[in-house]
PDB file of C-alpha atoms in Angstrom:
ATOM      1  CA  UNK A  17      94.595 -14.198 -39.601  1.00  0.00           C
ATOM      2  CA  UNK A  18      93.635 -10.593 -40.124  1.00  0.00           C
ATOM      3  CA  UNK A  19      95.806  -7.955 -38.474  1.00  0.00           C
ATOM      4  CA  UNK A  20      94.713  -4.682 -36.966  1.00  0.00           C
ATOM      5  CA  UNK A  21      97.308  -2.196 -35.787  1.00  0.00           C
ATOM      6  CA  UNK A  22      97.050   0.828 -33.541  1.00  0.00           C
ATOM      7  CA  UNK A  23      99.319   3.793 -33.153  1.00  0.00           C
ATOM      8  CA  UNK A  24     100.601   4.908 -30.777  1.00  0.00           C
ATOM      9  CA  UNK A  25     100.729   2.012 -28.322  1.00  0.00           C
ATOM     10  CA  UNK A  26     100.910   4.466 -25.464  1.00  0.00           C
ATOM     11  CA  UNK A  27     100.756   8.218 -25.072  1.00  0.00           C
ATOM     12  CA  UNK A  28     101.040  10.696 -22.241  1.00  0.00           C
ATOM     13  CA  UNK A  29      99.547  14.123 -22.705  1.00  0.00           C
ATOM     14  CA  UNK A  30      98.770  17.165 -20.630  1.00  0.00           C
ATOM     15  CA  UNK A  31      95.283  18.067 -19.589  1.00  0.00           C
ATOM     16  CA  UNK A  32      93.559  20.243 -22.177  1.00  0.00           C
ATOM     17  CA  UNK A  33      95.449  18.928 -25.182  1.00  0.00           C
ATOM     18  CA  UNK A  34      94.161  16.644 -27.930  1.00  0.00           C
ATOM     19  CA  UNK A  35      95.406  13.201 -28.824  1.00  0.00           C
ATOM     20  CA  UNK A  36      94.872  11.231 -32.023  1.00  0.00           C
ATOM     21  CA  UNK A  37      94.864   7.434 -32.107  1.00  0.00           C
ATOM     22  CA  UNK A  38      95.044   5.544 -35.396  1.00  0.00           C
ATOM     23  CA  UNK A  39      93.548   2.166 -36.167  1.00  0.00           C
ATOM     24  CA  UNK A  40      94.538   0.354 -39.350  1.00  0.00           C
ATOM     25  CA  UNK A  41      93.446  -2.899 -40.915  1.00  0.00           C
ATOM     26  CA  UNK A  42      96.679  -4.158 -42.452  1.00  0.00           C
ATOM     27  CA  UNK A  43      95.626  -6.910 -44.799  1.00  0.00           C
ATOM     28  CA  UNK A  44      91.938  -6.384 -45.335  1.00  0.00           C
ATOM     29  CA  UNK A  45      89.442  -3.617 -45.895  1.00  0.00           C
ATOM     30  CA  UNK A  46      87.049  -2.541 -43.195  1.00  0.00           C
ATOM     31  CA  UNK A  47      84.107  -0.301 -43.923  1.00  0.00           C
ATOM     32  CA  UNK A  48      83.260  -0.557 -40.235  1.00  0.00           C
ATOM     33  CA  UNK A  49      85.513  -0.290 -37.212  1.00  0.00           C
ATOM     34  CA  UNK A  50      84.661  -0.228 -33.541  1.00  0.00           C
ATOM     35  CA  UNK A  51      86.230   1.855 -30.797  1.00  0.00           C
ATOM     36  CA  UNK A  52      86.248   0.585 -27.225  1.00  0.00           C
ATOM     37  CA  UNK A  53      87.425   1.989 -23.935  1.00  0.00           C
ATOM     38  CA  UNK A  54      88.635  -0.266 -21.166  1.00  0.00           C
ATOM     39  CA  UNK A  55      89.285   0.899 -17.627  1.00  0.00           C
ATOM     40  CA  UNK A  56      91.563  -1.162 -15.363  1.00  0.00           C
ATOM     41  CA  UNK A  57      90.145  -4.557 -14.478  1.00  0.00           C
ATOM     42  CA  UNK A  58      86.966  -3.852 -16.412  1.00  0.00           C
ATOM     43  CA  UNK A  59      85.412  -5.121 -19.596  1.00  0.00           C
ATOM     44  CA  UNK A  60      85.438  -3.489 -22.997  1.00  0.00           C
ATOM     45  CA  UNK A  61      82.871  -0.763 -23.394  1.00  0.00           C
ATOM     46  CA  UNK A  62      81.852   0.172 -26.908  1.00  0.00           C
ATOM     47  CA  UNK A  63      82.224   3.887 -27.521  1.00  0.00           C
ATOM     48  CA  UNK A  64      81.331   4.229 -31.158  1.00  0.00           C
ATOM     49  CA  UNK A  65      81.075   2.544 -34.515  1.00  0.00           C
ATOM     50  CA  UNK A  66      83.153   4.111 -37.243  1.00  0.00           C
ATOM     51  CA  UNK A  67      81.766   3.949 -40.776  1.00  0.00           C
ATOM     52  CA  UNK A  68      83.805   4.675 -43.862  1.00  0.00           C
ATOM     53  CA  UNK A  69      82.292   7.515 -45.805  1.00  0.00           C
ATOM     54  CA  UNK A  70      79.699   8.465 -43.214  1.00  0.00           C
ATOM     55  CA  UNK A  71      79.361   9.723 -39.672  1.00  0.00           C
ATOM     56  CA  UNK A  72      80.253   7.557 -36.744  1.00  0.00           C
ATOM     57  CA  UNK A  73      77.546   6.143 -34.516  1.00  0.00           C
ATOM     58  CA  UNK A  74      78.119   6.875 -30.837  1.00  0.00           C
ATOM     59  CA  UNK A  75      76.893   4.856 -27.870  1.00  0.00           C
ATOM     60  CA  UNK A  76      74.719   6.505 -25.296  1.00  0.00           C
ATOM     61  CA  UNK A  77      76.697   8.674 -22.934  1.00  0.00           C
ATOM     62  CA  UNK A  78      79.697   9.112 -25.223  1.00  0.00           C
ATOM     63  CA  UNK A  79      80.293  12.740 -26.219  1.00  0.00           C
ATOM     64  CA  UNK A  80      80.726  12.899 -29.967  1.00  0.00           C
ATOM     65  CA  UNK A  81      82.296  16.350 -29.784  1.00  0.00           C
ATOM     66  CA  UNK A  82      84.923  15.095 -27.375  1.00  0.00           C
ATOM     67  CA  UNK A  83      85.730  11.838 -29.108  1.00  0.00           C
ATOM     68  CA  UNK A  84      86.045  12.686 -32.773  1.00  0.00           C
ATOM     69  CA  UNK A  85      86.071   9.742 -35.138  1.00  0.00           C
ATOM     70  CA  UNK A  86      87.113   9.884 -38.758  1.00  0.00           C
ATOM     71  CA  UNK A  87      87.044   6.844 -41.017  1.00  0.00           C
ATOM     72  CA  UNK A  88      89.245   8.249 -43.752  1.00  0.00           C
ATOM     73  CA  UNK A  89      89.671   5.147 -45.864  1.00  0.00           C
ATOM     74  CA  UNK A  90      88.820   1.476 -46.018  1.00  0.00           C
ATOM     75  CA  UNK A  91      91.844   0.692 -43.869  1.00  0.00           C
ATOM     76  CA  UNK A  92      92.095   3.622 -41.462  1.00  0.00           C
ATOM     77  CA  UNK A  93      89.972   5.004 -38.659  1.00  0.00           C
ATOM     78  CA  UNK A  94      91.136   7.647 -36.206  1.00  0.00           C
ATOM     79  CA  UNK A  95      89.906   8.589 -32.747  1.00  0.00           C
ATOM     80  CA  UNK A  96      90.795  12.039 -31.481  1.00  0.00           C
ATOM     81  CA  UNK A  97      90.327  12.758 -27.803  1.00  0.00           C
ATOM     82  CA  UNK A  98      89.847  16.507 -27.646  1.00  0.00           C
ATOM     83  CA  UNK A  99      90.598  18.617 -24.585  1.00  0.00           C
ATOM     84  CA  UNK A 100      91.680  15.547 -22.698  1.00  0.00           C
ATOM     85  CA  UNK A 101      91.244  15.345 -18.931  1.00  0.00           C
ATOM     86  CA  UNK A 102      92.673  12.894 -16.407  1.00  0.00           C
ATOM     87  CA  UNK A 103      89.388  10.974 -16.356  1.00  0.00           C
ATOM     88  CA  UNK A 104      89.927  10.199 -20.046  1.00  0.00           C
ATOM     89  CA  UNK A 105      92.958   8.135 -19.091  1.00  0.00           C
ATOM     90  CA  UNK A 106      92.162   4.630 -20.236  1.00  0.00           C
ATOM     91  CA  UNK A 107      93.052   1.807 -22.619  1.00  0.00           C
ATOM     92  CA  UNK A 108      91.514   2.471 -26.033  1.00  0.00           C
ATOM     93  CA  UNK A 109      91.059  -0.491 -28.352  1.00  0.00           C
ATOM     94  CA  UNK A 110      89.783  -0.627 -31.898  1.00  0.00           C
ATOM     95  CA  UNK A 111      88.483  -3.613 -33.795  1.00  0.00           C
ATOM     96  CA  UNK A 112      87.380  -4.433 -37.286  1.00  0.00           C
ATOM     97  CA  UNK A 113      85.123  -7.200 -38.517  1.00  0.00           C
ATOM     98  CA  UNK A 114      86.594  -9.674 -40.947  1.00  0.00           C
ATOM     99  CA  UNK A 115      85.546  -9.743 -44.546  1.00  0.00           C
ATOM    100  CA  UNK A 116      83.534 -12.832 -43.765  1.00  0.00           C
ATOM    101  CA  UNK A 117      80.379 -12.730 -41.673  1.00  0.00           C
ATOM    102  CA  UNK A 118      82.079 -13.809 -38.471  1.00  0.00           C
ATOM    103  CA  UNK A 119      84.961 -12.593 -36.454  1.00  0.00           C
ATOM    104  CA  UNK A 120      86.145  -9.335 -35.066  1.00  0.00           C
ATOM    105  CA  UNK A 121      89.849  -8.566 -34.972  1.00  0.00           C
ATOM    106  CA  UNK A 122      91.186  -6.333 -32.256  1.00  0.00           C
ATOM    107  CA  UNK A 123      94.084  -3.951 -32.316  1.00  0.00           C
ATOM    108  CA  UNK A 124      96.728  -4.115 -29.589  1.00  0.00           C
ATOM    109  CA  UNK A 125      95.287  -1.092 -27.814  1.00  0.00           C
ATOM    110  CA  UNK A 126      96.540   2.379 -26.925  1.00  0.00           C
ATOM    111  CA  UNK A 127      97.118   3.385 -23.345  1.00  0.00           C
ATOM    112  CA  UNK A 128      96.326   7.049 -22.829  1.00  0.00           C
ATOM    113  CA  UNK A 129      97.478   8.832 -19.704  1.00  0.00           C
ATOM    114  CA  UNK A 130      96.394  12.421 -19.183  1.00  0.00           C
ATOM    115  CA  UNK A 131      98.367  14.325 -16.589  1.00  0.00           C
TER     116      UNK A 131
ATOM    117  CA  UNK B  20      69.281  -5.156 -25.363  1.00  0.00           C
ATOM    118  CA  UNK B  21      71.642  -8.004 -24.747  1.00  0.00           C
ATOM    119  CA  UNK B  22      73.203  -8.487 -21.307  1.00  0.00           C
ATOM    120  CA  UNK B  23      76.062 -10.922 -20.753  1.00  0.00           C
ATOM    121  CA  UNK B  24      77.099 -12.119 -17.312  1.00  0.00           C
ATOM    122  CA  UNK B  25      80.273 -14.038 -16.605  1.00  0.00           C
ATOM    123  CA  UNK B  26      81.473 -16.114 -13.641  1.00  0.00           C
ATOM    124  CA  UNK B  27      83.742 -16.361 -11.845  1.00  0.00           C
ATOM    125  CA  UNK B  28      85.420 -12.979 -11.927  1.00  0.00           C
ATOM    126  CA  UNK B  29      88.703 -14.539 -10.815  1.00  0.00           C
ATOM    127  CA  UNK B  30      89.882 -18.117 -11.018  1.00  0.00           C
ATOM    128  CA  UNK B  31      93.082 -19.726  -9.797  1.00  0.00           C
ATOM    129  CA  UNK B  32      94.025 -23.265 -10.772  1.00  0.00           C
ATOM    130  CA  UNK B  33      97.089 -25.430 -10.454  1.00  0.00           C
ATOM    131  CA  UNK B  34      99.056 -26.107 -13.599  1.00  0.00           C
ATOM    132  CA  UNK B  35      97.652 -29.160 -15.321  1.00  0.00           C
ATOM    133  CA  UNK B  36      94.175 -28.782 -13.853  1.00  0.00           C
ATOM    134  CA  UNK B  37      91.100 -27.742 -15.833  1.00  0.00           C
ATOM    135  CA  UNK B  38      89.449 -24.332 -15.794  1.00  0.00           C
ATOM    136  CA  UNK B  39      85.819 -23.588 -16.558  1.00  0.00           C
ATOM    137  CA  UNK B  40      84.323 -20.154 -17.146  1.00  0.00           C
ATOM    138  CA  UNK B  41      80.585 -19.702 -17.553  1.00  0.00           C
ATOM    139  CA  UNK B  42      78.548 -17.013 -19.272  1.00  0.00           C
ATOM    140  CA  UNK B  43      74.857 -16.336 -19.534  1.00  0.00           C
ATOM    141  CA  UNK B  44      73.079 -14.086 -21.988  1.00  0.00           C
ATOM    142  CA  UNK B  45      69.642 -12.567 -22.068  1.00  0.00           C
ATOM    143  CA  UNK B  46      68.716 -12.066 -25.731  1.00  0.00           C
ATOM    144  CA  UNK B  47      67.329 -15.248 -27.259  1.00  0.00           C
ATOM    145  CA  UNK B  48      68.143 -13.794 -30.686  1.00  0.00           C
ATOM    146  CA  UNK B  49      71.884 -14.069 -30.003  1.00  0.00           C
ATOM    147  CA  UNK B  50      73.384 -16.786 -32.114  1.00  0.00           C
ATOM    148  CA  UNK B  51      77.143 -16.221 -32.153  1.00  0.00           C
ATOM    149  CA  UNK B  52      79.336 -16.582 -29.068  1.00  0.00           C
ATOM    150  CA  UNK B  53      83.076 -15.868 -29.244  1.00  0.00           C
ATOM    151  CA  UNK B  54      85.642 -16.112 -26.458  1.00  0.00           C
ATOM    152  CA  UNK B  55      88.581 -13.733 -26.258  1.00  0.00           C
ATOM    153  CA  UNK B  56      91.836 -13.910 -24.310  1.00  0.00           C
ATOM    154  CA  UNK B  57      93.464 -10.666 -23.247  1.00  0.00           C
ATOM    155  CA  UNK B  58      96.975 -10.557 -21.896  1.00  0.00           C
ATOM    156  CA  UNK B  59      98.176  -7.591 -19.886  1.00  0.00           C
ATOM    157  CA  UNK B  60      98.574  -4.479 -22.006  1.00  0.00           C
ATOM    158  CA  UNK B  61      97.357  -6.157 -25.194  1.00  0.00           C
ATOM    159  CA  UNK B  62      94.208  -6.262 -27.244  1.00  0.00           C
ATOM    160  CA  UNK B  63      91.834  -9.252 -27.015  1.00  0.00           C
ATOM    161  CA  UNK B  64      92.560 -12.279 -29.180  1.00  0.00           C
ATOM    162  CA  UNK B  65      89.864 -14.650 -30.401  1.00  0.00           C
ATOM    163  CA  UNK B  66      90.517 -18.137 -29.066  1.00  0.00           C
ATOM    164  CA  UNK B  67      87.345 -19.999 -29.969  1.00  0.00           C
ATOM    165  CA  UNK B  68      83.792 -19.285 -31.029  1.00  0.00           C
ATOM    166  CA  UNK B  69      80.543 -21.176 -31.429  1.00  0.00           C
ATOM    167  CA  UNK B  70      77.374 -20.662 -33.394  1.00  0.00           C
ATOM    168  CA  UNK B  71      73.919 -21.424 -32.099  1.00  0.00           C
ATOM    169  CA  UNK B  72      73.415 -24.420 -34.362  1.00  0.00           C
ATOM    170  CA  UNK B  73      76.259 -26.239 -32.596  1.00  0.00           C
ATOM    171  CA  UNK B  74      76.286 -27.507 -29.023  1.00  0.00           C
ATOM    172  CA  UNK B  75      80.004 -28.000 -28.570  1.00  0.00           C
ATOM    173  CA  UNK B  76      83.235 -27.092 -30.290  1.00  0.00           C
ATOM    174  CA  UNK B  77      86.758 -28.150 -29.428  1.00  0.00           C
ATOM    175  CA  UNK B  78      90.193 -26.931 -30.443  1.00  0.00           C
ATOM    176  CA  UNK B  79      93.027 -28.847 -28.774  1.00  0.00           C
ATOM    177  CA  UNK B  80      92.917 -27.953 -25.057  1.00  0.00           C
ATOM    178  CA  UNK B  81      90.058 -25.476 -25.445  1.00  0.00           C
ATOM    179  CA  UNK B  82      86.384 -26.279 -25.790  1.00  0.00           C
ATOM    180  CA  UNK B  83      83.166 -24.307 -25.685  1.00  0.00           C
ATOM    181  CA  UNK B  84      79.713 -25.659 -24.919  1.00  0.00           C
ATOM    182  CA  UNK B  85      76.404 -23.932 -25.588  1.00  0.00           C
ATOM    183  CA  UNK B  86      73.012 -24.513 -24.026  1.00  0.00           C
ATOM    184  CA  UNK B  87      70.702 -22.335 -26.057  1.00  0.00           C
ATOM    185  CA  UNK B  88      67.624 -23.296 -24.073  1.00  0.00           C
ATOM    186  CA  UNK B  89      69.176 -22.157 -20.822  1.00  0.00           C
ATOM    187  CA  UNK B  90      70.994 -19.279 -22.527  1.00  0.00           C
ATOM    188  CA  UNK B  91      74.416 -20.125 -21.212  1.00  0.00           C
ATOM    189  CA  UNK B  92      77.749 -21.123 -22.669  1.00  0.00           C
ATOM    190  CA  UNK B  93      81.011 -22.183 -21.100  1.00  0.00           C
ATOM    191  CA  UNK B  94      84.714 -22.177 -21.864  1.00  0.00           C
ATOM    192  CA  UNK B  95      86.699 -25.238 -20.838  1.00  0.00           C
ATOM    193  CA  UNK B  96      90.495 -25.245 -20.737  1.00  0.00           C
ATOM    194  CA  UNK B  97      92.149 -28.566 -19.975  1.00  0.00           C
ATOM    195  CA  UNK B  98      95.742 -29.243 -18.914  1.00  0.00           C
ATOM    196  CA  UNK B  99      96.223 -25.592 -18.046  1.00  0.00           C
ATOM    197  CA  UNK B 100      99.638 -24.019 -18.477  1.00  0.00           C
ATOM    198  CA  UNK B 101     101.113 -20.824 -16.987  1.00  0.00           C
ATOM    199  CA  UNK B 102     100.776 -19.122 -20.381  1.00  0.00           C
ATOM    200  CA  UNK B 103      97.018 -19.568 -20.121  1.00  0.00           C
ATOM    201  CA  UNK B 104      97.046 -16.922 -17.381  1.00  0.00           C
ATOM    202  CA  UNK B 105      95.118 -13.946 -18.764  1.00  0.00           C
ATOM    203  CA  UNK B 106      91.723 -12.280 -18.697  1.00  0.00           C
ATOM    204  CA  UNK B 107      89.061 -14.107 -20.670  1.00  0.00           C
ATOM    205  CA  UNK B 108      85.986 -12.409 -22.093  1.00  0.00           C
ATOM    206  CA  UNK B 109      82.888 -14.049 -23.472  1.00  0.00           C
ATOM    207  CA  UNK B 110      80.627 -12.222 -25.880  1.00  0.00           C
ATOM    208  CA  UNK B 111      77.297 -12.623 -27.593  1.00  0.00           C
ATOM    209  CA  UNK B 112      75.994 -11.282 -30.861  1.00  0.00           C
ATOM    210  CA  UNK B 113      72.414 -11.378 -32.114  1.00  0.00           C
ATOM    211  CA  UNK B 114      73.225 -11.314 -35.804  1.00  0.00           C
ATOM    212  CA  UNK B 115      75.829 -12.913 -37.951  1.00  0.00           C
ATOM    213  CA  UNK B 116      76.283  -9.994 -40.263  1.00  0.00           C
ATOM    214  CA  UNK B 117      79.239  -7.939 -41.299  1.00  0.00           C
ATOM    215  CA  UNK B 118      79.852  -5.136 -38.887  1.00  0.00           C
ATOM    216  CA  UNK B 119      77.770  -6.571 -36.080  1.00  0.00           C
ATOM    217  CA  UNK B 120      79.082  -5.563 -32.696  1.00  0.00           C
ATOM    218  CA  UNK B 121      79.336  -7.901 -29.731  1.00  0.00           C
ATOM    219  CA  UNK B 122      78.221  -7.477 -26.137  1.00  0.00           C
ATOM    220  CA  UNK B 123      81.027  -8.543 -23.824  1.00  0.00           C
ATOM    221  CA  UNK B 124      80.902 -10.128 -20.413  1.00  0.00           C
ATOM    222  CA  UNK B 125      82.808  -8.477 -17.539  1.00  0.00           C
ATOM    223  CA  UNK B 126      85.763 -10.852 -17.843  1.00  0.00           C
ATOM    224  CA  UNK B 127      87.434 -13.592 -15.804  1.00  0.00           C
ATOM    225  CA  UNK B 128      90.992 -13.259 -14.585  1.00  0.00           C
ATOM    226  CA  UNK B 129      92.559 -16.712 -14.782  1.00  0.00           C
ATOM    227  CA  UNK B 130      95.749 -17.458 -12.900  1.00  0.00           C
ATOM    228  CA  UNK B 131      97.520 -20.758 -13.510  1.00  0.00           C
ATOM    229  CA  UNK B 132      99.840 -21.510 -10.630  1.00  0.00           C
ATOM    230  CA  UNK B 133     103.016 -23.480 -11.416  1.00  0.00           C
TER     231      UNK B 133
END
């Protein structure tokens, strides 16, 4: 099946710094990728939809200036958490739809801890 | 918009027993229903899915049933094994199109006791 990778798998940063998370589709092209945030023991909450060649679409309540998304190519989307605070600590997961009409393949996730 | 509920939130079964997780959805336009398994510290993995034109689908020990009239669908795991222990998420999607996002249920934490 299709493979989606994320880097890094975990990161610890200090409050006020920025962190970049990469999401790559390894064996297929993805003009769309999704970014989710998952707090402990909770479900996946969609943050934004990343579109190659155009601006990302953010869900209500998600600050686009804080969570910068860049879909640089057909296989790479990045999420940058700017001026991170402890409340941004979470598990960030990306996904990409398959080339067919069904299916959504998830990355392994990135655990962000802001101290 | 779509709202997906999932029950139970936690489920413990003895190894070898069956486990059933139920989900309901609100948008009658939803017509694709995947189930994902998430192990600790990992991303969700698709385990089975069903489209609205099918009432039941089975893959070895896993099956999904759909009642479109009642707007609910269920995951059935038979002969459970310790490696089935994980969090399971159901989801619903109103369109079968490229790039369509899913609405996820809150998840069920399944524990299979040896």
